[in-house]
Each structure stands twice: as C-alpha cells, then as structure tokens.
Tab-separated table of C-alpha atoms and ligand atoms in Angstrom:
chain	number	residue	atom	x	y	z
A	25	UNK	CA	149.780	142.544	-114.701
A	26	UNK	CA	147.761	142.026	-111.307
A	27	UNK	CA	147.333	145.875	-111.510
A	28	UNK	CA	145.817	145.865	-115.003
A	29	UNK	CA	143.345	143.016	-113.908
A	30	UNK	CA	142.311	145.000	-110.881
A	31	UNK	CA	141.435	147.971	-113.253
A	32	UNK	CA	139.490	145.843	-115.809
A	33	UNK	CA	137.521	144.532	-112.856
A	34	UNK	CA	136.749	148.206	-111.565
A	35	UNK	CA	135.400	149.000	-115.111
A	36	UNK	CA	133.282	145.891	-115.253
A	37	UNK	CA	131.727	146.686	-111.818
A	38	UNK	CA	129.821	149.636	-113.620
A	39	UNK	CA	127.481	147.095	-114.901
A	40	UNK	CA	126.858	143.385	-114.611
A	41	UNK	CA	126.293	140.368	-117.043
A	42	UNK	CA	128.833	138.997	-119.632
A	43	UNK	CA	130.419	141.799	-121.906
A	44	UNK	CA	129.548	140.321	-125.273
A	45	UNK	CA	130.766	142.708	-128.223
A	46	UNK	CA	127.999	143.794	-130.349
A	47	UNK	CA	128.992	141.804	-133.350
A	48	UNK	CA	130.179	138.615	-131.597
A	49	UNK	CA	130.200	134.965	-132.915
A	50	UNK	CA	126.788	134.402	-131.498
A	51	UNK	CA	125.325	137.614	-132.692
A	52	UNK	CA	125.908	137.899	-136.421
A	53	UNK	CA	124.922	140.782	-138.559
A	54	UNK	CA	121.348	140.295	-140.161
A	55	UNK	CA	122.633	139.994	-143.749
A	56	UNK	CA	124.873	137.201	-142.529
A	57	UNK	CA	122.056	135.429	-140.971
A	58	UNK	CA	119.795	135.883	-144.109
A	59	UNK	CA	122.621	134.547	-146.306
A	60	UNK	CA	123.167	131.397	-144.070
A	61	UNK	CA	119.473	130.878	-143.717
A	62	UNK	CA	119.232	130.931	-147.657
A	63	UNK	CA	122.148	128.623	-148.071
A	64	UNK	CA	120.685	126.073	-145.557
A	65	UNK	CA	117.214	126.083	-147.118
A	66	UNK	CA	118.290	125.915	-150.712
A	67	UNK	CA	115.338	127.873	-151.828
A	68	UNK	CA	113.311	130.071	-149.632
A	69	UNK	CA	110.825	133.052	-149.966
A	70	UNK	CA	111.327	136.371	-148.390
A	71	UNK	CA	108.364	136.124	-146.298
A	72	UNK	CA	109.451	132.857	-144.948
A	73	UNK	CA	112.949	134.193	-144.179
A	74	UNK	CA	111.394	137.046	-142.080
A	75	UNK	CA	109.365	134.469	-140.229
A	76	UNK	CA	112.435	132.183	-139.662
A	77	UNK	CA	114.723	135.008	-138.335
A	78	UNK	CA	111.882	136.711	-136.434
A	79	UNK	CA	112.390	140.191	-138.271
A	80	UNK	CA	110.324	142.470	-140.226
A	81	UNK	CA	109.809	141.809	-143.890
A	82	UNK	CA	111.310	145.189	-144.605
A	83	UNK	CA	114.541	144.391	-142.921
A	84	UNK	CA	114.768	141.012	-144.851
A	85	UNK	CA	113.961	143.062	-148.217
A	86	UNK	CA	116.936	145.375	-147.236
A	87	UNK	CA	119.444	142.603	-146.427
A	88	UNK	CA	118.574	140.605	-149.564
A	89	UNK	CA	118.851	143.452	-151.753
A	90	UNK	CA	122.364	143.946	-150.631
A	91	UNK	CA	123.135	140.440	-150.995
A	92	UNK	CA	121.475	140.400	-154.591
A	93	UNK	CA	123.591	143.348	-155.597
A	94	UNK	CA	126.769	141.822	-154.341
A	95	UNK	CA	126.187	138.706	-156.375
A	96	UNK	CA	125.864	136.398	-153.498
A	97	UNK	CA	122.276	135.291	-153.861
A	98	UNK	CA	119.801	135.445	-156.667
A	99	UNK	CA	115.985	135.373	-157.240
A	100	UNK	CA	114.639	132.251	-158.781
A	101	UNK	CA	111.321	131.036	-159.805
A	102	UNK	CA	110.537	128.172	-157.366
A	103	UNK	CA	108.296	125.217	-157.983
A	104	UNK	CA	104.802	125.879	-156.213
A	105	UNK	CA	104.142	124.006	-153.388
A	106	UNK	CA	100.747	122.674	-154.473
A	107	UNK	CA	102.694	120.929	-157.351
A	108	UNK	CA	99.814	122.002	-159.863
A	109	UNK	CA	101.741	124.858	-161.392
A	110	UNK	CA	98.554	127.043	-161.123
A	111	UNK	CA	98.467	130.764	-160.451
A	112	UNK	CA	101.520	133.012	-160.251
A	113	UNK	CA	104.902	131.344	-160.064
A	114	UNK	CA	106.520	131.729	-156.601
A	115	UNK	CA	109.711	133.985	-156.207
A	116	UNK	CA	112.275	132.474	-154.103
A	117	UNK	CA	115.826	133.250	-153.127
A	118	UNK	CA	118.862	130.928	-153.387
A	119	UNK	CA	122.632	130.972	-153.385
A	120	UNK	CA	124.359	131.865	-156.755
A	121	UNK	CA	126.138	128.567	-156.977
A	122	UNK	CA	128.425	129.651	-159.801
A	123	UNK	CA	129.532	132.820	-158.131
A	124	UNK	CA	132.586	131.269	-156.309
A	125	UNK	CA	134.339	127.927	-156.163
A	126	UNK	CA	136.700	126.554	-153.250
A	127	UNK	CA	138.762	123.586	-152.737
A	128	UNK	CA	139.103	121.516	-149.676
A	129	UNK	CA	141.799	118.999	-148.967
A	130	UNK	CA	142.799	116.543	-146.219
A	131	UNK	CA	146.331	115.494	-145.809
A	132	UNK	CA	146.732	112.199	-143.822
A	133	UNK	CA	148.915	109.632	-142.986
A	134	UNK	CA	147.797	107.205	-145.600
A	135	UNK	CA	146.595	109.475	-148.701
A	136	UNK	CA	145.630	112.893	-149.555
A	137	UNK	CA	142.222	113.793	-150.712
A	138	UNK	CA	140.867	116.933	-152.287
A	139	UNK	CA	137.405	118.359	-153.442
A	140	UNK	CA	136.084	121.342	-155.266
A	141	UNK	CA	132.683	122.667	-154.451
A	142	UNK	CA	130.872	125.560	-155.832
A	143	UNK	CA	129.333	128.556	-153.633
A	144	UNK	CA	126.276	126.442	-152.748
A	145	UNK	CA	128.537	123.421	-151.637
A	146	UNK	CA	127.690	121.239	-154.688
A	147	UNK	CA	130.759	118.803	-155.454
A	148	UNK	CA	132.300	119.618	-158.648
A	149	UNK	CA	135.297	117.236	-158.601
A	150	UNK	CA	137.559	115.122	-156.265
A	151	UNK	CA	140.857	113.688	-156.585
A	152	UNK	CA	143.077	111.271	-154.249
A	153	UNK	CA	146.723	110.749	-154.220
A	154	UNK	CA	148.482	108.067	-152.307
A	155	UNK	CA	151.506	108.934	-150.227
A	156	UNK	CA	154.476	107.268	-148.689
A	157	UNK	CA	154.491	106.742	-145.011
A	158	UNK	CA	156.364	108.932	-142.724
A	159	UNK	CA	156.152	112.768	-141.968
A	160	UNK	CA	156.948	115.315	-144.624
A	161	UNK	CA	159.189	118.384	-144.493
A	162	UNK	CA	157.484	121.747	-144.950
A	163	UNK	CA	158.630	122.339	-148.467
A	164	UNK	CA	157.379	118.659	-149.135
A	165	UNK	CA	154.241	119.324	-147.777
A	166	UNK	CA	153.803	122.624	-149.942
A	167	UNK	CA	154.682	120.673	-153.024
A	168	UNK	CA	152.098	117.919	-152.313
A	169	UNK	CA	149.418	120.603	-151.684
A	170	UNK	CA	150.247	122.224	-154.792
A	171	UNK	CA	150.218	119.047	-156.837
A	172	UNK	CA	147.030	117.876	-155.274
A	173	UNK	CA	145.181	121.336	-155.774
A	174	UNK	CA	146.311	121.260	-159.684
A	175	UNK	CA	145.268	117.673	-160.217
A	176	UNK	CA	141.710	118.557	-158.735
A	177	UNK	CA	141.462	121.646	-160.576
A	178	UNK	CA	142.246	119.901	-163.878
A	179	UNK	CA	139.592	117.608	-163.392
A	180	UNK	CA	136.969	120.661	-162.703
A	181	UNK	CA	138.350	122.084	-165.841
A	182	UNK	CA	139.470	125.230	-164.021
A	183	UNK	CA	142.574	127.177	-163.151
A	184	UNK	CA	144.022	127.626	-159.620
A	185	UNK	CA	143.321	131.236	-159.996
A	186	UNK	CA	139.565	130.527	-160.358
A	187	UNK	CA	139.306	129.510	-156.636
A	188	UNK	CA	138.187	131.933	-154.177
A	189	UNK	CA	139.716	129.816	-151.151
A	190	UNK	CA	141.296	126.677	-150.061
A	191	UNK	CA	140.738	124.791	-146.895
A	192	UNK	CA	143.303	122.355	-145.531
A	193	UNK	CA	142.895	119.681	-142.941
A	194	UNK	CA	145.823	118.063	-141.029
A	195	UNK	CA	145.951	115.745	-138.126
A	196	UNK	CA	147.577	117.187	-134.933
A	197	UNK	CA	147.720	120.333	-132.922
A	198	UNK	CA	146.443	123.168	-135.183
A	199	UNK	CA	145.478	126.709	-134.303
A	200	UNK	CA	142.893	127.486	-137.103
A	201	UNK	CA	142.591	131.285	-136.508
A	202	UNK	CA	146.588	131.882	-136.360
A	203	UNK	CA	146.936	129.233	-139.197
A	204	UNK	CA	149.748	127.586	-137.429
A	205	UNK	CA	150.431	123.718	-137.001
A	206	UNK	CA	152.073	123.191	-133.671
A	207	UNK	CA	152.576	119.362	-134.179
A	208	UNK	CA	151.248	117.062	-136.872
A	209	UNK	CA	152.217	113.451	-137.448
A	210	UNK	CA	152.487	114.268	-141.157
A	211	UNK	CA	155.052	117.267	-140.545
A	212	UNK	CA	158.572	116.915	-139.386
A	213	UNK	CA	158.772	120.535	-138.217
A	214	UNK	CA	156.979	122.038	-135.206
A	215	UNK	CA	155.084	125.267	-135.239
A	216	UNK	CA	154.698	126.152	-138.830
A	217	UNK	CA	152.699	128.710	-140.380
A	218	UNK	CA	151.136	126.297	-143.028
A	219	UNK	CA	148.350	128.599	-143.906
A	220	UNK	CA	150.569	131.744	-144.796
A	221	UNK	CA	153.186	129.464	-146.453
A	222	UNK	CA	150.412	127.610	-148.561
A	223	UNK	CA	148.852	130.937	-149.473
A	224	UNK	CA	152.037	132.537	-150.621
A	225	UNK	CA	152.638	129.259	-152.692
A	226	UNK	CA	149.211	128.909	-154.113
A	227	UNK	CA	148.228	132.709	-154.497
A	228	UNK	CA	144.700	131.875	-153.001
A	229	UNK	CA	143.482	132.460	-149.581
A	230	UNK	CA	144.167	129.448	-147.402
A	231	UNK	CA	142.421	128.384	-143.983
A	232	UNK	CA	143.745	125.308	-142.015
A	233	UNK	CA	142.073	123.184	-139.188
A	234	UNK	CA	142.713	120.037	-137.358
A	235	UNK	CA	141.211	117.265	-139.255
A	236	UNK	CA	138.661	115.969	-136.727
A	237	UNK	CA	137.379	119.685	-136.605
A	238	UNK	CA	136.702	119.270	-140.362
A	239	UNK	CA	134.833	116.022	-140.038
A	240	UNK	CA	132.520	117.681	-137.397
A	241	UNK	CA	132.164	120.798	-139.896
A	242	UNK	CA	131.320	118.196	-142.715
A	243	UNK	CA	128.563	116.657	-140.415
A	244	UNK	CA	127.329	120.140	-139.523
A	245	UNK	CA	127.273	121.231	-143.165
A	246	UNK	CA	126.382	118.192	-144.961
A	247	UNK	CA	125.524	115.340	-142.635
A	248	UNK	CA	123.651	114.175	-139.557
A	249	UNK	CA	124.553	117.333	-137.515
A	250	UNK	CA	122.655	119.891	-139.655
A	251	UNK	CA	119.805	119.891	-137.214
A	252	UNK	CA	121.526	119.597	-134.217
A	253	UNK	CA	122.915	122.323	-131.914
A	254	UNK	CA	125.220	120.209	-129.616
A	255	UNK	CA	127.064	117.082	-131.001
A	256	UNK	CA	130.448	115.490	-130.763
A	257	UNK	CA	132.478	113.581	-133.699
A	258	UNK	CA	135.212	111.079	-132.467
A	259	UNK	CA	137.366	110.033	-135.246
A	260	UNK	CA	139.729	106.881	-135.035
A	261	UNK	CA	142.390	106.673	-137.527
A	262	UNK	CA	146.131	106.873	-137.194
A	263	UNK	CA	145.181	108.911	-134.273
A	264	UNK	CA	142.091	109.677	-132.270
A	265	UNK	CA	140.484	112.932	-132.863
A	266	UNK	CA	137.317	114.853	-131.712
A	267	UNK	CA	135.382	117.707	-133.137
A	268	UNK	CA	132.656	119.498	-130.965
A	269	UNK	CA	129.977	121.494	-132.144
A	270	UNK	CA	128.337	123.885	-129.617
A	271	UNK	CA	125.439	126.072	-130.462
A	272	UNK	CA	125.839	125.153	-134.081
A	273	UNK	CA	129.420	126.082	-134.218
A	274	UNK	CA	132.714	124.290	-134.009
A	275	UNK	CA	134.206	124.713	-130.511
A	276	UNK	CA	137.921	125.175	-130.645
A	277	UNK	CA	138.808	126.386	-127.291
A	278	UNK	CA	140.286	129.825	-126.355
A	279	UNK	CA	143.642	129.186	-128.100
A	280	UNK	CA	142.317	126.910	-130.812
A	281	UNK	CA	143.666	123.779	-129.453
A	282	UNK	CA	140.540	122.314	-127.517
A	283	UNK	CA	139.190	118.869	-127.956
A	284	UNK	CA	142.313	116.835	-128.125
A	285	UNK	CA	140.398	113.641	-126.857
A	286	UNK	CA	143.355	111.425	-128.092
A	287	UNK	CA	145.555	113.024	-125.754
A	288	UNK	CA	143.540	113.007	-122.552
A	289	UNK	CA	145.035	110.458	-120.160
A	290	UNK	CA	143.254	107.220	-119.500
A	291	UNK	CA	146.359	105.700	-117.613
A	292	UNK	CA	148.900	107.218	-115.379
A	293	UNK	CA	152.444	106.187	-116.612
A	294	UNK	CA	150.557	104.236	-119.396
A	295	UNK	CA	151.551	103.373	-122.890
A	296	UNK	CA	153.672	105.769	-124.732
A	297	UNK	CA	151.980	108.009	-127.181
A	298	UNK	CA	153.295	109.638	-130.509
A	299	UNK	CA	152.966	113.092	-128.611
A	300	UNK	CA	155.760	112.021	-126.448
A	301	UNK	CA	153.641	111.783	-123.262
A	302	UNK	CA	152.290	108.434	-121.549
A	303	UNK	CA	148.817	107.100	-121.067
A	304	UNK	CA	147.028	109.094	-123.940
A	305	UNK	CA	143.760	107.356	-125.104
A	306	UNK	CA	145.184	107.204	-128.618
A	307	UNK	CA	148.123	105.106	-127.304
A	308	UNK	CA	145.416	102.482	-126.666
A	309	UNK	CA	142.985	102.950	-129.462
A	310	UNK	CA	144.583	104.178	-132.642
A	311	UNK	CA	146.121	102.387	-135.654
A	312	UNK	CA	149.481	102.257	-134.198
A	313	UNK	CA	148.393	101.297	-130.918
A	314	UNK	CA	146.707	98.126	-132.447
A	315	UNK	CA	149.587	97.622	-134.635
A	316	UNK	CA	152.130	97.606	-131.735
A	317	UNK	CA	150.261	94.829	-130.061
A	318	UNK	CA	149.445	93.099	-133.184
A	319	UNK	CA	153.162	92.614	-134.333
A	320	UNK	CA	153.714	90.839	-130.895
A	321	UNK	CA	150.481	88.786	-130.941
A	322	UNK	CA	150.983	87.610	-134.800
A	323	UNK	CA	154.747	87.015	-133.944
A	324	UNK	CA	156.297	89.640	-136.155
A	325	UNK	CA	159.156	90.199	-133.436
A	326	UNK	CA	161.524	88.194	-135.474
A	327	UNK	CA	161.005	89.727	-138.810
A	328	UNK	CA	159.901	92.744	-140.411
A	329	UNK	CA	156.315	93.822	-139.694
A	330	UNK	CA	154.323	94.416	-142.912
A	331	UNK	CA	152.719	98.101	-143.510
A	332	UNK	CA	150.193	99.125	-140.738
A	333	UNK	CA	147.038	98.588	-143.055
A	334	UNK	CA	148.006	95.088	-143.962
A	335	UNK	CA	148.804	94.239	-140.342
A	336	UNK	CA	145.405	95.477	-139.156
A	337	UNK	CA	143.547	93.725	-141.658
A	338	UNK	CA	145.373	90.635	-140.597
A	339	UNK	CA	144.837	91.157	-137.080
A	340	UNK	CA	141.045	91.589	-137.972
A	341	UNK	CA	141.098	88.282	-139.848
A	342	UNK	CA	142.392	86.481	-136.960
A	343	UNK	CA	139.823	88.017	-134.618
A	344	UNK	CA	137.051	86.891	-136.855
A	345	UNK	CA	138.606	83.416	-136.949
A	346	UNK	CA	138.412	83.230	-133.244
A	347	UNK	CA	142.022	83.832	-132.344
A	348	UNK	CA	141.953	84.789	-128.690
A	349	UNK	CA	145.000	87.082	-128.677
A	350	UNK	CA	143.646	89.135	-131.778
A	351	UNK	CA	140.244	89.475	-129.977
A	352	UNK	CA	141.836	90.587	-126.817
A	353	UNK	CA	143.610	93.362	-128.610
A	354	UNK	CA	140.428	94.780	-130.119
A	355	UNK	CA	138.554	94.105	-126.963
A	356	UNK	CA	141.158	96.040	-124.802
A	357	UNK	CA	141.071	98.895	-127.407
A	358	UNK	CA	137.095	98.714	-127.191
A	359	UNK	CA	137.168	99.247	-123.387
A	360	UNK	CA	139.629	102.280	-123.607
A	361	UNK	CA	137.336	103.756	-126.372
A	362	UNK	CA	134.449	103.252	-123.915
A	363	UNK	CA	136.458	105.172	-121.292
A	364	UNK	CA	136.996	108.070	-123.787
A	365	UNK	CA	133.413	108.083	-125.080
A	366	UNK	CA	131.945	108.093	-121.494
A	367	UNK	CA	134.098	111.141	-120.548
A	368	UNK	CA	132.950	113.038	-123.668
A	369	UNK	CA	129.270	112.152	-122.335
A	370	UNK	CA	129.932	113.228	-118.949
A	371	UNK	CA	131.711	116.430	-119.904
A	372	UNK	CA	129.457	117.631	-122.677
A	373	UNK	CA	126.228	115.831	-122.727
A	374	UNK	CA	125.971	115.860	-126.513
A	375	UNK	CA	122.753	115.099	-128.381
A	376	UNK	CA	124.698	112.703	-130.679
A	377	UNK	CA	128.126	111.085	-130.680
A	378	UNK	CA	129.457	110.070	-134.425
A	379	UNK	CA	132.138	107.708	-134.565
A	380	UNK	CA	134.003	108.479	-137.990
A	381	UNK	CA	137.116	106.918	-139.545
A	382	UNK	CA	138.085	104.021	-141.633
A	383	UNK	CA	138.941	101.945	-138.645
A	384	UNK	CA	135.056	101.760	-137.780
A	385	UNK	CA	135.035	98.952	-140.144
A	386	UNK	CA	136.540	96.942	-137.091
A	387	UNK	CA	133.145	96.336	-135.320
A	388	UNK	CA	134.957	94.805	-132.316
A	389	UNK	CA	135.821	98.403	-131.319
A	390	UNK	CA	132.166	99.138	-130.798
A	391	UNK	CA	130.805	95.842	-130.030
A	392	UNK	CA	127.936	95.209	-127.450
A	393	UNK	CA	130.642	94.997	-124.678
A	394	UNK	CA	131.940	98.409	-125.542
A	395	UNK	CA	128.421	100.065	-125.495
A	396	UNK	CA	127.662	98.239	-122.185
A	397	UNK	CA	131.126	99.677	-120.745
A	398	UNK	CA	129.940	103.151	-121.710
A	399	UNK	CA	126.687	102.658	-119.994
A	400	UNK	CA	128.389	101.670	-116.820
A	401	UNK	CA	130.939	104.694	-116.980
A	402	UNK	CA	128.471	107.498	-118.014
A	403	UNK	CA	126.821	109.390	-115.253
A	404	UNK	CA	123.574	107.296	-114.360
A	405	UNK	CA	120.400	109.488	-114.519
A	406	UNK	CA	117.818	106.898	-115.643
A	407	UNK	CA	117.842	108.616	-119.020
A	408	UNK	CA	119.027	106.909	-122.166
A	409	UNK	CA	122.679	107.654	-123.352
A	410	UNK	CA	122.816	109.878	-126.316
A	411	UNK	CA	122.858	107.852	-129.631
A	412	UNK	CA	125.972	106.738	-131.042
A	413	UNK	CA	126.248	106.566	-134.925
A	414	UNK	CA	128.926	104.912	-136.955
A	415	UNK	CA	130.086	106.749	-140.180
A	416	UNK	CA	132.732	104.934	-141.992
A	417	UNK	CA	132.958	107.465	-144.877
A	418	UNK	CA	136.534	108.053	-145.222
A	419	UNK	CA	138.784	111.033	-146.572
A	420	UNK	CA	136.376	112.366	-149.080
A	421	UNK	CA	133.983	113.347	-146.452
A	422	UNK	CA	137.014	115.002	-144.439
A	423	UNK	CA	137.946	116.915	-147.535
A	424	UNK	CA	134.385	118.030	-147.909
A	425	UNK	CA	134.733	119.437	-144.484
A	426	UNK	CA	137.673	121.346	-145.466
A	427	UNK	CA	135.844	122.904	-148.301
A	428	UNK	CA	133.067	123.807	-145.712
A	429	UNK	CA	135.897	125.670	-143.884
A	430	UNK	CA	137.136	127.460	-146.989
A	431	UNK	CA	133.281	128.421	-147.617
A	432	UNK	CA	132.559	129.696	-144.271
A	433	UNK	CA	135.772	131.852	-144.250
A	434	UNK	CA	134.885	133.283	-147.564
A	435	UNK	CA	131.400	133.967	-146.524
A	436	UNK	CA	132.521	136.006	-143.479
A	437	UNK	CA	135.027	137.972	-145.856
A	438	UNK	CA	132.170	138.677	-148.352
A	439	UNK	CA	129.117	139.191	-146.229
A	440	UNK	CA	131.203	141.512	-144.157
A	441	UNK	CA	131.356	144.019	-147.107
A	442	UNK	CA	128.562	142.770	-149.235
A	443	UNK	CA	128.644	146.006	-151.540
A	444	UNK	CA	132.144	144.901	-152.822
A	445	UNK	CA	131.668	143.628	-156.535
A	446	UNK	CA	131.947	139.775	-156.589
A	447	UNK	CA	134.968	139.663	-159.186
A	448	UNK	CA	137.150	142.137	-157.052
A	449	UNK	CA	136.703	140.156	-153.969
A	450	UNK	CA	137.443	136.929	-155.752
A	451	UNK	CA	140.549	138.278	-157.140
A	452	UNK	CA	142.140	139.250	-153.639
B	520	ZN	ZN1	149.349	111.660	-126.687
C-alpha cells in the first residue's frame, strides 16, 4: 500500500493544485445548472438565465432546448413585470410540475410521516401513522414503509408505480450513497442495506439518508436556508442530530457518516448513550436523557414510569410551576446544548444555526442562560455570534426533506441523460 501511495504522489508531482474531476459535485454540467436555476426561480426568462449563470445566451438556448425536449421544463407565458399586461407577453421557463411525482417519508421513534410532491416540489398529499415504541426488525420496517406509501398514494389518488422515486429518512448512522443503515434506534439489526431492500419491495428507486440531513435539505430547498451557502441544522428529538450545508450542498463526510453531533463527547466517562459509548452530547440533551432524570426527580422509581412523551410534558409542567428539580434538569440540558452549539460555531462558523424538532417547545433548553453560555464558549472576535433560529415544525417538514432527496436523485438521473424520453426514465 505505501508503494501505491508513493506512485500516486509521483504522478501528482507533474502539476499542482487540487485534482478535481471535470464533472465534480462543485462543477455541474451546464444543463443541470440551467435546470436547477429554473426550478429555484419558479419562472425565469432565458436572457435572465444567461445573466445569472454567466454564460452566453446561445449556450442557454441549447441547454434549455434539450431540457424542453426531454420534458423536464416548459415554456410558459409569464405575467409582465410592469403589471399592465401591455405589449408582447413575456416567455419564461418553468419546471414541468406534472412530469414526475416522488414520495418522501420519515420513520421516527414516535410516528411515521409521508408526503408526495410533484416535480416542482409542490405538496400533493401527506399522511401520518402512529407507531408502537421500540425498534423494528428489517421485515417489519419494510412492511411499514410499504403500508405508509400505499396510504399516502391513495390520498394523492395515484398508484405506487406512478412514483419516480422515494426518499426515506431514519435516525442513526446512515450511508446515503451506499444506501446502508449502520445503526438506527428504529431498527433492531445493524448494517442493513435498507435502500436496496425497500427498492426491491416497492419497485421504485429508493434513496435513504440520516433524518437530520433531511431537515437540513428541507431548509435548503423550502426554508430559511435557500439563500445561504453555509448553515447548520441541529435537531433535538429522541436523539440529537445535525445537518451541515457547505456551499449550498449537504456535507456528509468522506464515508457518509459525518456530522454526528449527538455522539461528540462532552464528558469523559460521562452518561451512558444509546450508541453504547459514554459522555455523548445526546446522553445529556435528548428526550431519553431528560426522561432518565425526570423519572428520578418526579419519583417514578417505585412504580412504572409513563410513556416518554407524557413524562416530558409532566417535567415541563413542573418546571413552569417552579419545581426546582425539574428546572435544574432543563437547565443542565441547556448548558450541555450550549457546549454542543459553541463547538459547531467554533468548527464551522455557519451563517445561521437552526434548532429543529418537537422538543424545541421546551423553551428552557434555549433560555437566555443557554445563549449566554454559548457566547462565553464560542471564540470571541468581537463580532456577533451567528443567529440561532428555532423551527419547531415537526415531522412533516422532515418528510419534505426526504422528498427533496428523492427529487435531487431523480434530477441527477434525468439531467445526466436529458434526451431519454420522460416516460421511459419514469418506468425504470
Ligand atoms: Zn452516543
């Protein structure tokens, strides 16, 4: 192996600078750039496209002709900007919304959520099913996915075969490119090829990702992250997750397992985490960490504790009513959260941090004390800290992110071969 490395080094010595392949992630084909620009703008004229992308009008015309021929975009009559409706109607380009439909779903510890969106990202239907607590076996998970998909398809008045892709988000360690779930709190087995197994079952192309990445994707496609190149999303639910957007793209790490903020260590030999190690951030901040302390503080030791959601609501009520033990539990969790967030700021210097997840209703977690703690732990330059926004939007948004994953994989497939007739590609 060292021999091979030496050879590779010798080749590289012929030039200098990073060896970026011609069509890398950061340098997409022009027709893909054109398509993405049209989708982001909703409606845009060719001349504006050329200006936005910094290419000649002739290049834009050639790329748009290919995309129109492939049935991915269409010419529409746009309302004139002056609002008077005088003169020749303006020609603009838009995504052919009806060309394809995809589904997105989030499988969580509490419930499963699914949406169907069209090719332009418009929501067509959504569906939620509750679930019993505990991890599922792989066959149970596939049954659940199938049942959920059929329910949401029925709501949208379509068949499963009408879908061009399905995106699925699960909590845990997920390699999105390989389609493998290494570990998830929702799955009893480890290292499962979930994407391939679900694709076999559904007969529709399936992509999977870590659920926190999908929240970041949802913010990037539909939310506050649309105009930002670098931002972070931190999710606090049953676990603590993170999605990082770098240069308008989700950063997943070299092997697809990056950004496991919940399992960064905040205490040596500290509290036991669900992952089996000690001192992880989520062992202090996540639902189960709060519940562990709550059952002691609220004296559930001698009898069976209620379900986790009810336990946390009770803890929150006690804190609001002034119970010192309940307040100290939230306060401690908030301090550990501050450690985690200040580390994110010190490592990535994001333009914005979005805190997402149902637990963000517990405002003790991000009280003024927590923000002051972040301020004291982040590197001090005299400049203000990045803004921290709270989005307690819940699972529907996460499922939307899964649909965005399916759309982006579909787009990559289609735009790579735009001359393929649309229906043939859809039937793959
Ligand atoms: Zn852990």
